PDB file of C-alpha atoms in Angstrom:
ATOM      1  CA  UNK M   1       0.000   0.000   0.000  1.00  0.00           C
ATOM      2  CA  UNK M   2       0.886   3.523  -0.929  1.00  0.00           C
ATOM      3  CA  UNK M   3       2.210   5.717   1.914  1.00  0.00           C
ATOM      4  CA  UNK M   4       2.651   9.252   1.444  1.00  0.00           C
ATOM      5  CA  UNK M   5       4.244  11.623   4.299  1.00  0.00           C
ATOM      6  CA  UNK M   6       4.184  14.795   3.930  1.00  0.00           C
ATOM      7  CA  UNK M   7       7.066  16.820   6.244  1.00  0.00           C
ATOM      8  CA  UNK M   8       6.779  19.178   7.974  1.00  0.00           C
ATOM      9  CA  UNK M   9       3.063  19.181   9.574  1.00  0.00           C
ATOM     10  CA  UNK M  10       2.718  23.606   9.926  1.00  0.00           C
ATOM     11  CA  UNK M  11       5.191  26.132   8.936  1.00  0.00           C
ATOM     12  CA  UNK M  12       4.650  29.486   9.629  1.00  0.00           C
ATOM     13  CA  UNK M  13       7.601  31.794   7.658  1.00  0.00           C
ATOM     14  CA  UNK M  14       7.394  36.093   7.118  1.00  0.00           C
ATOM     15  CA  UNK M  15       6.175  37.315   3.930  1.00  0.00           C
ATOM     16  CA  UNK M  16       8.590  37.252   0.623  1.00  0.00           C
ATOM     17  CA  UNK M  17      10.368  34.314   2.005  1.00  0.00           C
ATOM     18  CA  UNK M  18      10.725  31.262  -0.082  1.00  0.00           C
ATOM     19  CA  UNK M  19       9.051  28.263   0.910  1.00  0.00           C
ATOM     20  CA  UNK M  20      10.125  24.571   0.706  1.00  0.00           C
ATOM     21  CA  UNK M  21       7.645  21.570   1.504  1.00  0.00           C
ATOM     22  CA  UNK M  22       8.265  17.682   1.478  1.00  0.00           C
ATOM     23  CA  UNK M  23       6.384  15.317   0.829  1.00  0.00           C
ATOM     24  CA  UNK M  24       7.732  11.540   0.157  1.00  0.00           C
ATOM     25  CA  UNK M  25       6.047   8.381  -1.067  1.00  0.00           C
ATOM     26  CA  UNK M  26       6.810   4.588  -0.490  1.00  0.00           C
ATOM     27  CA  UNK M  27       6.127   2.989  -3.667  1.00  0.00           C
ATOM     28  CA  UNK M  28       8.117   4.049  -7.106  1.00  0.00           C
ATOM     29  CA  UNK M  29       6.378   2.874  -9.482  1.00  0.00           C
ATOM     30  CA  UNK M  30       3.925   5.885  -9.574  1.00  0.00           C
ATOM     31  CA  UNK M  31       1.639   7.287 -12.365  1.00  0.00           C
ATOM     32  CA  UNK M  32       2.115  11.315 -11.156  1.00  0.00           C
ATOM     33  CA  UNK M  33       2.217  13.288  -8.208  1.00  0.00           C
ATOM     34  CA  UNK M  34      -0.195  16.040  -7.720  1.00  0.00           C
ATOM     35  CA  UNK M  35       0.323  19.319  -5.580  1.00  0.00           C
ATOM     36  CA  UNK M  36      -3.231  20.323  -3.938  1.00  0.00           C
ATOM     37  CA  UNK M  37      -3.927  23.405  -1.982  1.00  0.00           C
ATOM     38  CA  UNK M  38      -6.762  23.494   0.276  1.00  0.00           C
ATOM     39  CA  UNK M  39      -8.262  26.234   1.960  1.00  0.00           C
ATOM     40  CA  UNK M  40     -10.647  25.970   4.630  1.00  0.00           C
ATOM     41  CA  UNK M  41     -13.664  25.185   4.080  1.00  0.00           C
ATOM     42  CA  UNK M  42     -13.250  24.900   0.558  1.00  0.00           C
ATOM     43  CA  UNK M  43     -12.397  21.958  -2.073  1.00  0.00           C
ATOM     44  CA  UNK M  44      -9.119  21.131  -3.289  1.00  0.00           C
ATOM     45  CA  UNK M  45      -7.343  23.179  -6.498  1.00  0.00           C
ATOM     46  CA  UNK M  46      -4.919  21.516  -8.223  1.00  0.00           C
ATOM     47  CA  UNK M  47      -1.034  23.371  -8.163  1.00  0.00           C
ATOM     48  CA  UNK M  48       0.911  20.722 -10.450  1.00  0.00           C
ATOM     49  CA  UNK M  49       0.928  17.854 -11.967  1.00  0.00           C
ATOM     50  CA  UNK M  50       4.146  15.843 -12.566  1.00  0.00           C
ATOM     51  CA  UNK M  51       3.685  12.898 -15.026  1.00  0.00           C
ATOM     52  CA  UNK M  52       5.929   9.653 -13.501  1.00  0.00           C
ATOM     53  CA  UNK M  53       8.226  10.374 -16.937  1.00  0.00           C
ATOM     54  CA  UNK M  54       9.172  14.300 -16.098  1.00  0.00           C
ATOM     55  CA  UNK M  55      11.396  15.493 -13.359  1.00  0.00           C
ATOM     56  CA  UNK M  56       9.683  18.998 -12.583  1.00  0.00           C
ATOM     57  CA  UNK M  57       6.884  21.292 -13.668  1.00  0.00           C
ATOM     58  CA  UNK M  58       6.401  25.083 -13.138  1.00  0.00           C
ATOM     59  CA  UNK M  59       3.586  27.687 -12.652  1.00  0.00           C
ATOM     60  CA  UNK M  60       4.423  30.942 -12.177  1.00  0.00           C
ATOM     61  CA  UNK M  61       6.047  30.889  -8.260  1.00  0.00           C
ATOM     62  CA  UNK M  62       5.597  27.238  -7.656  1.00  0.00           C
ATOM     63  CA  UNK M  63       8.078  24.212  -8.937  1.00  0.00           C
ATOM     64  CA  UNK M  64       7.754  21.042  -8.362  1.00  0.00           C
ATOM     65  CA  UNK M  65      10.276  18.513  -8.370  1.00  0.00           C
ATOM     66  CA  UNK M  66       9.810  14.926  -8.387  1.00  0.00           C
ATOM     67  CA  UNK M  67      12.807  12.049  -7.843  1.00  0.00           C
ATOM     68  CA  UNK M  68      11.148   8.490  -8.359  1.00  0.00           C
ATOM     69  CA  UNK M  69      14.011   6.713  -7.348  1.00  0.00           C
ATOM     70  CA  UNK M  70      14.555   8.207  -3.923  1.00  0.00           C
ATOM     71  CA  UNK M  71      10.516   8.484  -3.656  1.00  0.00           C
ATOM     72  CA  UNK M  72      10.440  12.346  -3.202  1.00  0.00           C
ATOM     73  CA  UNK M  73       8.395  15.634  -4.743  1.00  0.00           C
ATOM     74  CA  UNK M  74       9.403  19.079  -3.589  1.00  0.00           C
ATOM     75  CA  UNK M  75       7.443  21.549  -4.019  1.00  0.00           C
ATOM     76  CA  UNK M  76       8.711  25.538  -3.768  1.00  0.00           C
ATOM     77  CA  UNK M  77       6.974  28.482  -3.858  1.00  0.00           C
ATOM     78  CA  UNK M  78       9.047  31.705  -4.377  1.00  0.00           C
ATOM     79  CA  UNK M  79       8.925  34.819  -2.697  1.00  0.00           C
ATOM     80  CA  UNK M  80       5.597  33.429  -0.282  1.00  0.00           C
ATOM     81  CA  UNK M  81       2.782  36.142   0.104  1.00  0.00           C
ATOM     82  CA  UNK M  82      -0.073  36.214   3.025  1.00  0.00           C
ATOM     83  CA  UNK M  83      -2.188  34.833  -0.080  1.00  0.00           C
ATOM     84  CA  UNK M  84      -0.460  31.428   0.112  1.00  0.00           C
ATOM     85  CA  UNK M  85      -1.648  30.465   3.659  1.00  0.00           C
ATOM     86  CA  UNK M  86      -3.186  27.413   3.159  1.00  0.00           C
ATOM     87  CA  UNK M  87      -2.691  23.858   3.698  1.00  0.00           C
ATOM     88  CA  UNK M  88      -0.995  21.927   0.967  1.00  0.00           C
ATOM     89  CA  UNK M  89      -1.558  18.647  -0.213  1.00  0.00           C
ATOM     90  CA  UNK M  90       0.615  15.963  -2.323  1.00  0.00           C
ATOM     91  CA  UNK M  91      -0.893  13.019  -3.656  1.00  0.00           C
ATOM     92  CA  UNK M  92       0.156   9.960  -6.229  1.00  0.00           C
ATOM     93  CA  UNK M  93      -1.200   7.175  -7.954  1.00  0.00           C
ATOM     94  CA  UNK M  94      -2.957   6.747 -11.196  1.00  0.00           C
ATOM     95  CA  UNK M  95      -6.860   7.546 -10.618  1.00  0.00           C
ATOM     96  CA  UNK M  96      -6.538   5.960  -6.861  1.00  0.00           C
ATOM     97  CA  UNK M  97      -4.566   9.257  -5.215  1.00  0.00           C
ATOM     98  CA  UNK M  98      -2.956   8.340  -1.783  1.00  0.00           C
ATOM     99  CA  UNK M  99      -3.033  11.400   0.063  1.00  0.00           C
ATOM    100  CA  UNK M 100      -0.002  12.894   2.370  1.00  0.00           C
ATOM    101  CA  UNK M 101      -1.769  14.677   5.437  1.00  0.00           C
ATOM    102  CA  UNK M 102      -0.683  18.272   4.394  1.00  0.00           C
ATOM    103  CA  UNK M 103       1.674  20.903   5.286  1.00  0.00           C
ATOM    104  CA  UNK M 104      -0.280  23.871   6.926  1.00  0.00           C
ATOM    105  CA  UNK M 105       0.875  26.961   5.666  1.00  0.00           C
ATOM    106  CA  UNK M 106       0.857  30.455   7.484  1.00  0.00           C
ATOM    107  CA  UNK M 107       2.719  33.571   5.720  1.00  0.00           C
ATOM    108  CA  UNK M 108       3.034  36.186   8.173  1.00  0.00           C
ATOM    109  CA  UNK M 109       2.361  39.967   6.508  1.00  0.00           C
TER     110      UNK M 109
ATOM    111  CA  UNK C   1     -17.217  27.722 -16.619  1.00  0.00           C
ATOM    112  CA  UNK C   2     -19.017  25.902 -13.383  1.00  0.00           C
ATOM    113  CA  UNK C   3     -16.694  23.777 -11.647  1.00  0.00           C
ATOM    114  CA  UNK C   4     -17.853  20.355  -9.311  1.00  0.00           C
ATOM    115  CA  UNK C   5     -20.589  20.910  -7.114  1.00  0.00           C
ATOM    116  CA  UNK C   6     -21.628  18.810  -3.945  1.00  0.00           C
ATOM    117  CA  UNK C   7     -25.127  19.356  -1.874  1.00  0.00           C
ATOM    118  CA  UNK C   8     -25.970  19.442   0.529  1.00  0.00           C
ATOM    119  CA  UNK C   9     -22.794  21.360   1.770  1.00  0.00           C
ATOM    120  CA  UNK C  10     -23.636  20.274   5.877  1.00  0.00           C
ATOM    121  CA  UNK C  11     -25.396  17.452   6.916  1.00  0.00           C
ATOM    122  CA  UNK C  12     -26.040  16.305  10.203  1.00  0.00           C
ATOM    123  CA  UNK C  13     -27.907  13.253  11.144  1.00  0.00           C
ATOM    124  CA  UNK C  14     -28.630  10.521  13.760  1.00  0.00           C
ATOM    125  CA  UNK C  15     -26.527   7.530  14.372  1.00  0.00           C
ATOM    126  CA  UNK C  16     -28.474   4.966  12.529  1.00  0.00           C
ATOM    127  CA  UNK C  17     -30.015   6.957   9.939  1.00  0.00           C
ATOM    128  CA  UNK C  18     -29.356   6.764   6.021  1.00  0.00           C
ATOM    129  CA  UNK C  19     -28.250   9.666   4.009  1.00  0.00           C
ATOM    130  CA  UNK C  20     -27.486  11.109   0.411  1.00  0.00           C
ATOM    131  CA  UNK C  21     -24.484  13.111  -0.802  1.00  0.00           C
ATOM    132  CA  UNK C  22     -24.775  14.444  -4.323  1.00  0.00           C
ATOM    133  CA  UNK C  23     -22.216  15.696  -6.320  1.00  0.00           C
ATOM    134  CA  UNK C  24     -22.704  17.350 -10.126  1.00  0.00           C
ATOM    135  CA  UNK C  25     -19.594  17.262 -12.224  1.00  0.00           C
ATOM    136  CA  UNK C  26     -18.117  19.357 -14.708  1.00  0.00           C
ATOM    137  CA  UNK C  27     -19.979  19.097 -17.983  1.00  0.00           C
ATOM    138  CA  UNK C  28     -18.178  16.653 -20.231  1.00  0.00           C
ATOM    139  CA  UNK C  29     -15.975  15.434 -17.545  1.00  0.00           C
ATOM    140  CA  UNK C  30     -15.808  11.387 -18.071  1.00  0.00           C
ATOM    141  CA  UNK C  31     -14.167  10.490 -14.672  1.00  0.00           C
ATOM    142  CA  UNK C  32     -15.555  10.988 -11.156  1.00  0.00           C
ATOM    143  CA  UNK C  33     -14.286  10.265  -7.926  1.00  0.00           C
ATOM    144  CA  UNK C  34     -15.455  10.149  -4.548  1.00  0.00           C
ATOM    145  CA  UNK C  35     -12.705  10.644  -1.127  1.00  0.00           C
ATOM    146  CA  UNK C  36     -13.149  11.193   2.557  1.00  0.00           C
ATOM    147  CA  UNK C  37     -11.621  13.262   4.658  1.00  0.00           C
ATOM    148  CA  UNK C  38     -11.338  13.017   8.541  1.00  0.00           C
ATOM    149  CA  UNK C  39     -10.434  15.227  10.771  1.00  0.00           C
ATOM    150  CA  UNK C  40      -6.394  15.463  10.613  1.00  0.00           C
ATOM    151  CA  UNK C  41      -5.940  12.788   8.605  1.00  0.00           C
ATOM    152  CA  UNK C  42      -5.782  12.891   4.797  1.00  0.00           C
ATOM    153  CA  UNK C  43      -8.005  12.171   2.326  1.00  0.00           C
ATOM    154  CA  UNK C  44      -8.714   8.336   1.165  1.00  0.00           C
ATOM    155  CA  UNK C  45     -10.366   7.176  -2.126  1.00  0.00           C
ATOM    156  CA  UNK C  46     -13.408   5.741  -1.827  1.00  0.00           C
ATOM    157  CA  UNK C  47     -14.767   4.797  -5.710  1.00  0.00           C
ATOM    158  CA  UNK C  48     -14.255   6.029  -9.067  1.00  0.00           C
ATOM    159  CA  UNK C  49     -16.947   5.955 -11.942  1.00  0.00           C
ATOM    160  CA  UNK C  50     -15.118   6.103 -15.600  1.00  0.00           C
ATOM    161  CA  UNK C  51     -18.216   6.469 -18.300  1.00  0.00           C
ATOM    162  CA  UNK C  52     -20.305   3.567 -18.573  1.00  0.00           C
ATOM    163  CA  UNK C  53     -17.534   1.392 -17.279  1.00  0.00           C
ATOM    164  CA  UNK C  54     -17.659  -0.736 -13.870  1.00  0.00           C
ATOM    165  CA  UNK C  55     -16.795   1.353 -11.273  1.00  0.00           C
ATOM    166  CA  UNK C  56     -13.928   0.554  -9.148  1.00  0.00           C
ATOM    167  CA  UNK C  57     -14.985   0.369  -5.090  1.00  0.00           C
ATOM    168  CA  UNK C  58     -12.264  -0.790  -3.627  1.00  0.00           C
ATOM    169  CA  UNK C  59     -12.240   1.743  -1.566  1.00  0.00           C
ATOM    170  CA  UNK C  60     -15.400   1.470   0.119  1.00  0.00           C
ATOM    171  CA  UNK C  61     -15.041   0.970   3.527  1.00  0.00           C
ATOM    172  CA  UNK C  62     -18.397  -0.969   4.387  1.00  0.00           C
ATOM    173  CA  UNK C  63     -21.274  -2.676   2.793  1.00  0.00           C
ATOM    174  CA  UNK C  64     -22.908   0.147   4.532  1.00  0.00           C
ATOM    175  CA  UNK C  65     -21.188   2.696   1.537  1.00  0.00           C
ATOM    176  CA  UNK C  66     -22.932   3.119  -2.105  1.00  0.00           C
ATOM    177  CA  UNK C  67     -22.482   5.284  -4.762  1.00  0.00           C
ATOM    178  CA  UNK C  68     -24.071   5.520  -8.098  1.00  0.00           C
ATOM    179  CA  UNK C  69     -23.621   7.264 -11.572  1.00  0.00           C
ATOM    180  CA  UNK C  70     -25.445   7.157 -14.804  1.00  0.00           C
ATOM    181  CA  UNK C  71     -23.552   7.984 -17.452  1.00  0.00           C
ATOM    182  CA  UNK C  72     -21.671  11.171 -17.512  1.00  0.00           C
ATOM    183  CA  UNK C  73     -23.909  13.000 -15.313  1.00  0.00           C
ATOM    184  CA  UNK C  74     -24.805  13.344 -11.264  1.00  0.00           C
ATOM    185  CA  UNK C  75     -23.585  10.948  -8.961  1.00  0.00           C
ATOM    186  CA  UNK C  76     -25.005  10.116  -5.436  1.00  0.00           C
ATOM    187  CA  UNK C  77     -23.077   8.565  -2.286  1.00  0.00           C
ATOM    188  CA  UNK C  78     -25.558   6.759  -0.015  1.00  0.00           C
ATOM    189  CA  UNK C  79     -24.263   5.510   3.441  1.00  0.00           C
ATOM    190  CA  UNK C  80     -26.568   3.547   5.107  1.00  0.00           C
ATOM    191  CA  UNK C  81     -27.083   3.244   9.319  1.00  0.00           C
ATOM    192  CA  UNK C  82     -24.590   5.895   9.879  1.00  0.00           C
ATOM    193  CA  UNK C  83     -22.090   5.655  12.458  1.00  0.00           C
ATOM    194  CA  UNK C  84     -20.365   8.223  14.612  1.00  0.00           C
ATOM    195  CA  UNK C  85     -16.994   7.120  12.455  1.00  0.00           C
ATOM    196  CA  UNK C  86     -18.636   8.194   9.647  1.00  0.00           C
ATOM    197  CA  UNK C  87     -18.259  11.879  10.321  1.00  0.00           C
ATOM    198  CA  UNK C  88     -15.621  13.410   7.766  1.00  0.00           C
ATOM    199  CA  UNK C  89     -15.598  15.551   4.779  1.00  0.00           C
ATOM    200  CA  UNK C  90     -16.972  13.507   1.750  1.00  0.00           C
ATOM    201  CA  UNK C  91     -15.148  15.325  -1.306  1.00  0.00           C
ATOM    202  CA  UNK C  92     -16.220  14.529  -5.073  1.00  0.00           C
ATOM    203  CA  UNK C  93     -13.718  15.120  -7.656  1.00  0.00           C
ATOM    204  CA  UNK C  94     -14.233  14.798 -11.662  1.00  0.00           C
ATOM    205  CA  UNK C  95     -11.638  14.236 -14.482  1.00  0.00           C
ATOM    206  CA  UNK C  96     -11.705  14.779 -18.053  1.00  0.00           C
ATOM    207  CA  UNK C  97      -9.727  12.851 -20.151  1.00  0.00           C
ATOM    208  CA  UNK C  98      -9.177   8.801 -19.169  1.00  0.00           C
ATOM    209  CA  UNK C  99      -8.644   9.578 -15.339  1.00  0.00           C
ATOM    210  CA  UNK C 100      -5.197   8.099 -15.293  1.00  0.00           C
ATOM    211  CA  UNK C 101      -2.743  10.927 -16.119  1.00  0.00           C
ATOM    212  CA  UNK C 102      -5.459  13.531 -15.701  1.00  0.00           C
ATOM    213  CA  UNK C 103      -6.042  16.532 -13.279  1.00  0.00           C
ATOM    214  CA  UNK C 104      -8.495  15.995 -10.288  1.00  0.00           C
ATOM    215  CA  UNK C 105     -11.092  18.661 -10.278  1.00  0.00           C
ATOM    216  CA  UNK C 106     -12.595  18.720  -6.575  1.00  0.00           C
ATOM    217  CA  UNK C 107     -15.826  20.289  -5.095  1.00  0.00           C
ATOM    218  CA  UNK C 108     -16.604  22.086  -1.805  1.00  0.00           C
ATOM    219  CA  UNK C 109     -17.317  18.718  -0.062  1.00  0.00           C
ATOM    220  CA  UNK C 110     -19.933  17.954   2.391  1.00  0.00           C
ATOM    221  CA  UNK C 111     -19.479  18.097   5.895  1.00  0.00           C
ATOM    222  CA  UNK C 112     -21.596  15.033   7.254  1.00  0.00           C
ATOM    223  CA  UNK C 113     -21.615  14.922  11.341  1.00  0.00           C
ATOM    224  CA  UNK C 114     -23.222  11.899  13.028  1.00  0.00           C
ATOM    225  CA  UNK C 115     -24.626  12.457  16.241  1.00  0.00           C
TER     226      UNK C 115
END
């Protein structure tokens, strides 16, 4: 079965500084990796998607890397704003998404 | 356009009693999926519908959990003689391509409580 840990639980950083979450998986042989935000209250919106043959994708402030081998996804988001408090989710599988339990997010104006 | 919508958006009910979850996709969208969400814990699948194919409920927890979907259009999740452990978030999410590669587009959820 698919485990997916997602470190580290909160982290609460100033505005404009960059922010680095984990999130690592026990089982390779993965389909993609998804990064989710989810604010409260609300449903999930997809960040990226990283297919199991690319190594990264981009939007705007966020990257996402992904390492199969080592069963790790990184995702960064540049120069954080209050805007980006939320709690962010990384998933993977193929239509079956194992879940990580989310990084809560607080940017501090 | 309208994204995934779920009704009702709270429910609270009785231990014991059945109840409905509905969730209307995004127009077009082939692939829908059903999750739960408890409280501090991440989401788990629950079943996934892909056109007029069999769905796939392995992730149904109980015979008390039911979900159905004609076609392309509304689905419903039905648990029967709630329990207390069945208070969580129930999140629908729709696809639109073959569901494997593709995007998860999710709703609000519905908040079900069991008293």
């Amino acid at each position: 079965k698919q485990e997916v840990t997602q470190i580290p639980a909160a982290l609460s950083v100033p505005e404009g500084e960059n922010l680095v979450l984990n999130c690592s998986f026990t089982d390779s042989a993965i389909y993609n990796l998804q990064w989710f935000r989810q604010d409260p209250g609300k449903g999930l919106t997809s960040l990226l998607l990283i297919q199991s043959s690319q190594r990264e994708q981009t939007s705007g402030r966020l990257n996402a890397s992904l390492d199969k081998s080592s069963g790790r996804s990184t995702l960064y988001i540049a120069a954080s704003q209050p805007g980006d408090s939320a709690t962010y989710l990384c998933a993977v599988g193929d239509y079956k998404l194992s879940f990580g339990a989310g990084t809560t997010v607080t940017v501090r104006a | 356009g309208a994204g995934v919508s779920q009704s009702p958006s709270n429910k609270v009910t009785e231990k014991g009693k059945d109840v409905e979850l509905r969730c209307d996709p995004i127009s077009g969208h082939t692939a829908l999926y059903w999750y739960r969400q408890r409280l501090g814990q991440g989401l788990e699948f629950l079943i996934y519908f892909q056109g007029n194919s069999a769905p796939d409920k392995s992730g149904l927890p109980s015979d008390r959990f039911s979900a159905e979907r004609t076609g392309e259009s509304v689905s419903t999740l039905t648990i029967q003689r709630t329990q207390q452990e069945d208070s969580a978030v129930y999140l629908c999410a729709t696809g639109g391509l073959a569901g494997v590669t593709d995007t998860q587009y999710f709703g609000p959820g519905t908040r079900l409580t069991v008293l």
